[in-house]
Amino acid sequence: MGRTSSARERLLDSACDLIHERGYAAIGVAEICARADVRKGSFYHFFESKQALTAEAVDQHWAQRRAVWTAELSGPDPALARLERLVRAQATAQADGKRAHGRVRGCLFGNLATEVTPADGDLGARVAAVFAEQTDLVARALADAVAEGAVPADLDVAPTARAVLAHLEGMVLFARLADDPGVLDGLWAQTRLLIRAR
């Protein structure tokens, strides 16, 4: 079973790191085990497949990121200030990632979304569920912004929240392709246009 009781967590962390670095299709169980310092035979004690490991890694990563999203979008500040905080935090995370890893790694969920297919079982559904929850968090903040009069009263909150998330994910993807977090410098100004902020 691996050298310590932390073997399962090391496998999850290693899968996240490797998927972030190289993508889902490009890595195998043996590489994940080597990164985690866990014997390959022990891998199957914890997970039936790479797909099962990745699905759980998605859940674990979102549990960590959800706390960040919730914190950025919570509190007594006006809704637009909270949304700005979230958007700027996403841009900062990419710049921090470039400094830490030598390149822009993008968003784990966005990276996976470009790779998974129906053949990958419920993995796509797991990623879609993350995006749905993120959209809901943004929608709640937009509803607050409507109530505060910071955006037009006729703003269609749900589709606008999806557009905000799609814009954010798309710009992070562009930053990853360019290996330049500076691509995200205008992210909040562009988001304000999307939500028709006053």
Short mmCIF file of C-alpha atoms in Angstrom, two decimals:
data_model
loop_
_atom_site.label_atom_id
_atom_site.label_comp_id
_atom_site.label_asym_id
_atom_site.label_seq_id
_atom_site.Cartn_x
_atom_site.Cartn_y
_atom_site.Cartn_z
CA MET A 1 0.00 0.00 0.00
CA GLY A 2 2.59 2.74 -0.50
CA ARG A 3 5.07 3.70 2.16
CA THR A 4 2.75 5.67 4.39
CA SER A 5 -0.93 6.21 5.01
CA SER A 6 -0.64 9.39 2.93
CA ALA A 7 -0.23 7.38 -0.29
CA ARG A 8 -3.79 8.06 -1.45
CA GLU A 9 -3.43 11.81 -0.95
CA ARG A 10 -0.06 11.78 -2.71
CA LEU A 11 -1.65 10.06 -5.70
CA LEU A 12 -4.40 12.70 -5.85
CA ASP A 13 -1.92 15.57 -5.51
CA SER A 14 0.39 14.07 -8.12
CA ALA A 15 -2.46 13.57 -10.56
CA CYS A 16 -3.47 17.23 -10.17
CA ASP A 17 0.09 18.41 -10.70
CA LEU A 18 0.71 16.22 -13.73
CA ILE A 19 -2.61 17.05 -15.39
CA HIS A 20 -1.89 20.73 -14.83
CA GLU A 21 1.59 20.32 -16.32
CA ARG A 22 0.98 17.99 -19.24
CA GLY A 23 -2.71 17.21 -19.62
CA TYR A 24 -4.87 14.20 -18.94
CA ALA A 25 -4.15 12.06 -22.01
CA ALA A 26 -0.38 12.56 -21.85
CA ILE A 27 0.10 10.95 -18.45
CA GLY A 28 -0.26 7.37 -17.28
CA VAL A 29 -0.69 5.50 -14.04
CA ALA A 30 3.03 4.63 -13.87
CA GLU A 31 4.03 8.29 -14.08
CA ILE A 32 1.49 9.30 -11.45
CA CYS A 33 2.80 6.56 -9.15
CA ALA A 34 6.40 7.63 -9.71
CA ARG A 35 5.57 11.25 -8.87
CA ALA A 36 3.65 10.15 -5.76
CA ASP A 37 6.31 7.61 -4.72
CA VAL A 38 3.66 4.88 -4.57
CA ARG A 39 4.00 1.40 -6.03
CA LYS A 40 1.85 0.80 -9.09
CA GLY A 41 0.22 -2.21 -7.49
CA SER A 42 -0.83 -0.05 -4.58
CA PHE A 43 -2.47 2.42 -6.95
CA TYR A 44 -5.20 -0.12 -7.69
CA HIS A 45 -5.85 -0.57 -4.00
CA PHE A 46 -7.09 3.03 -3.97
CA PHE A 47 -8.40 3.62 -7.51
CA GLU A 48 -9.70 1.30 -10.19
CA SER A 49 -8.32 3.43 -13.04
CA LYS A 50 -6.67 6.71 -14.00
CA GLN A 51 -10.14 7.96 -14.86
CA ALA A 52 -11.41 7.20 -11.35
CA LEU A 53 -8.38 8.90 -9.80
CA THR A 54 -8.87 11.97 -11.99
CA ALA A 55 -12.56 12.21 -11.14
CA GLU A 56 -11.71 12.25 -7.45
CA ALA A 57 -8.85 14.69 -8.06
CA VAL A 58 -11.35 17.04 -9.72
CA ASP A 59 -13.60 16.82 -6.66
CA GLN A 60 -10.71 17.41 -4.27
CA HIS A 61 -9.30 20.33 -6.27
CA TRP A 62 -12.70 21.97 -6.47
CA ALA A 63 -13.24 21.52 -2.73
CA GLN A 64 -10.07 23.57 -2.22
CA ARG A 65 -10.91 26.14 -4.93
CA ARG A 66 -14.55 26.42 -3.82
CA ALA A 67 -13.33 27.83 -0.51
CA VAL A 68 -11.42 30.52 -2.42
CA TRP A 69 -14.34 31.36 -4.70
CA THR A 70 -16.75 31.53 -1.77
CA ALA A 71 -14.40 33.74 0.24
CA GLU A 72 -13.86 36.15 -2.66
CA LEU A 73 -17.58 36.44 -3.35
CA SER A 74 -18.66 36.75 0.29
CA GLY A 75 -18.63 39.53 2.80
CA PRO A 76 -20.20 42.96 3.29
CA ASP A 77 -18.62 44.63 0.25
CA PRO A 78 -20.79 45.67 -2.70
CA ALA A 79 -21.38 42.89 -5.23
CA LEU A 80 -19.19 44.43 -7.93
CA ALA A 81 -16.29 44.73 -5.50
CA ARG A 82 -16.68 41.04 -4.65
CA LEU A 83 -16.81 40.06 -8.32
CA GLU A 84 -13.75 42.16 -9.04
CA ARG A 85 -11.95 40.46 -6.18
CA LEU A 86 -12.72 37.05 -7.68
CA VAL A 87 -11.68 38.01 -11.20
CA ARG A 88 -8.44 39.61 -10.04
CA ALA A 89 -7.69 36.58 -7.84
CA GLN A 90 -7.93 34.31 -10.89
CA ALA A 91 -5.49 36.50 -12.82
CA THR A 92 -3.13 36.65 -9.84
CA ALA A 93 -3.23 32.85 -9.51
CA GLN A 94 -1.97 32.48 -13.08
CA ALA A 95 0.85 34.98 -12.50
CA ASP A 96 1.78 33.18 -9.27
CA GLY A 97 1.73 29.88 -11.14
CA LYS A 98 4.10 31.23 -13.77
CA ARG A 99 6.55 32.30 -11.06
CA ALA A 100 6.27 28.99 -9.21
CA HIS A 101 6.33 26.58 -12.17
CA GLY A 102 8.07 28.54 -14.91
CA ARG A 103 5.00 28.72 -17.10
CA VAL A 104 1.30 29.50 -17.11
CA ARG A 105 -0.49 26.22 -16.37
CA GLY A 106 -4.06 27.48 -16.81
CA CYS A 107 -7.09 26.13 -15.00
CA LEU A 108 -7.20 22.42 -14.17
CA PHE A 109 -10.91 22.27 -14.99
CA GLY A 110 -10.58 24.20 -18.23
CA ASN A 111 -7.61 22.08 -19.29
CA LEU A 112 -9.56 18.89 -18.62
CA ALA A 113 -12.64 20.23 -20.42
CA THR A 114 -10.62 20.50 -23.64
CA GLU A 115 -9.59 16.84 -23.40
CA VAL A 116 -12.37 14.72 -21.97
CA THR A 117 -14.77 12.86 -24.24
CA PRO A 118 -17.84 10.68 -23.67
CA ALA A 119 -15.44 7.73 -23.59
CA ASP A 120 -14.07 9.11 -20.32
CA GLY A 121 -17.22 8.18 -18.43
CA ASP A 122 -18.46 10.62 -15.84
CA LEU A 123 -15.25 12.67 -15.87
CA GLY A 124 -16.80 15.25 -18.19
CA ALA A 125 -19.87 15.40 -15.97
CA ARG A 126 -17.65 16.07 -12.93
CA VAL A 127 -15.96 19.00 -14.70
CA ALA A 128 -19.33 20.29 -15.93
CA ALA A 129 -20.63 20.16 -12.35
CA VAL A 130 -17.73 22.34 -11.21
CA PHE A 131 -18.49 24.90 -13.92
CA ALA A 132 -22.17 24.82 -12.99
CA GLU A 133 -21.35 25.56 -9.36
CA GLN A 134 -18.96 28.34 -10.33
CA THR A 135 -21.65 29.83 -12.57
CA ASP A 136 -24.14 29.69 -9.71
CA LEU A 137 -21.73 31.52 -7.39
CA VAL A 138 -21.24 34.27 -9.98
CA ALA A 139 -25.00 34.42 -10.61
CA ARG A 140 -25.66 35.04 -6.93
CA ALA A 141 -23.22 37.94 -6.92
CA LEU A 142 -24.83 39.33 -10.09
CA ALA A 143 -28.26 39.08 -8.48
CA ASP A 144 -26.89 41.13 -5.59
CA ALA A 145 -25.49 43.64 -8.09
CA VAL A 146 -28.94 43.96 -9.69
CA ALA A 147 -30.50 44.54 -6.26
CA GLU A 148 -27.87 47.19 -5.51
CA GLY A 149 -28.47 48.95 -8.83
CA ALA A 150 -24.86 48.37 -9.90
CA VAL A 151 -25.96 46.64 -13.11
CA PRO A 152 -29.17 47.13 -15.14
CA ALA A 153 -32.35 45.71 -13.64
CA ASP A 154 -33.06 43.79 -16.85
CA LEU A 155 -29.75 41.88 -16.72
CA ASP A 156 -30.49 38.19 -17.36
CA VAL A 157 -28.45 36.86 -14.46
CA ALA A 158 -28.02 33.15 -15.28
CA PRO A 159 -26.82 33.46 -18.90
CA THR A 160 -24.70 36.47 -18.00
CA ALA A 161 -23.03 34.45 -15.24
CA ARG A 162 -22.28 31.69 -17.79
CA ALA A 163 -20.82 34.31 -20.14
CA VAL A 164 -18.62 35.67 -17.35
CA LEU A 165 -17.31 32.19 -16.57
CA ALA A 166 -16.79 31.37 -20.25
CA HIS A 167 -14.90 34.63 -20.71
CA LEU A 168 -12.75 33.94 -17.67
CA GLU A 169 -11.93 30.39 -18.75
CA GLY A 170 -11.28 31.47 -22.33
CA MET A 171 -8.89 34.23 -21.30
CA VAL A 172 -7.04 31.88 -18.96
CA LEU A 173 -6.71 29.48 -21.88
CA PHE A 174 -5.27 32.29 -24.04
CA ALA A 175 -2.82 33.15 -21.25
CA ARG A 176 -1.77 29.51 -21.10
CA LEU A 177 -1.28 29.31 -24.86
CA ALA A 178 0.79 32.51 -24.85
CA ASP A 179 2.52 31.51 -21.60
CA ASP A 180 1.86 35.09 -20.54
CA PRO A 181 -0.24 36.04 -17.51
CA GLY A 182 -0.24 39.59 -18.87
CA VAL A 183 -2.98 38.43 -21.24
CA LEU A 184 -5.27 38.69 -18.20
CA ASP A 185 -4.43 42.30 -17.37
CA GLY A 186 -7.71 43.66 -18.74
CA LEU A 187 -9.89 40.87 -17.42
CA TRP A 188 -11.93 42.91 -14.97
CA ALA A 189 -12.52 45.78 -17.43
CA GLN A 190 -13.78 43.25 -19.98
CA THR A 191 -15.97 41.58 -17.37
CA ARG A 192 -17.54 44.94 -16.50
CA LEU A 193 -18.56 45.29 -20.14
CA LEU A 194 -20.12 41.82 -20.13
CA ILE A 195 -22.22 42.53 -17.06
CA ARG A 196 -23.08 46.08 -18.21
CA ALA A 197 -21.77 47.53 -14.96
CA ARG A 198 -22.75 51.14 -14.36
#
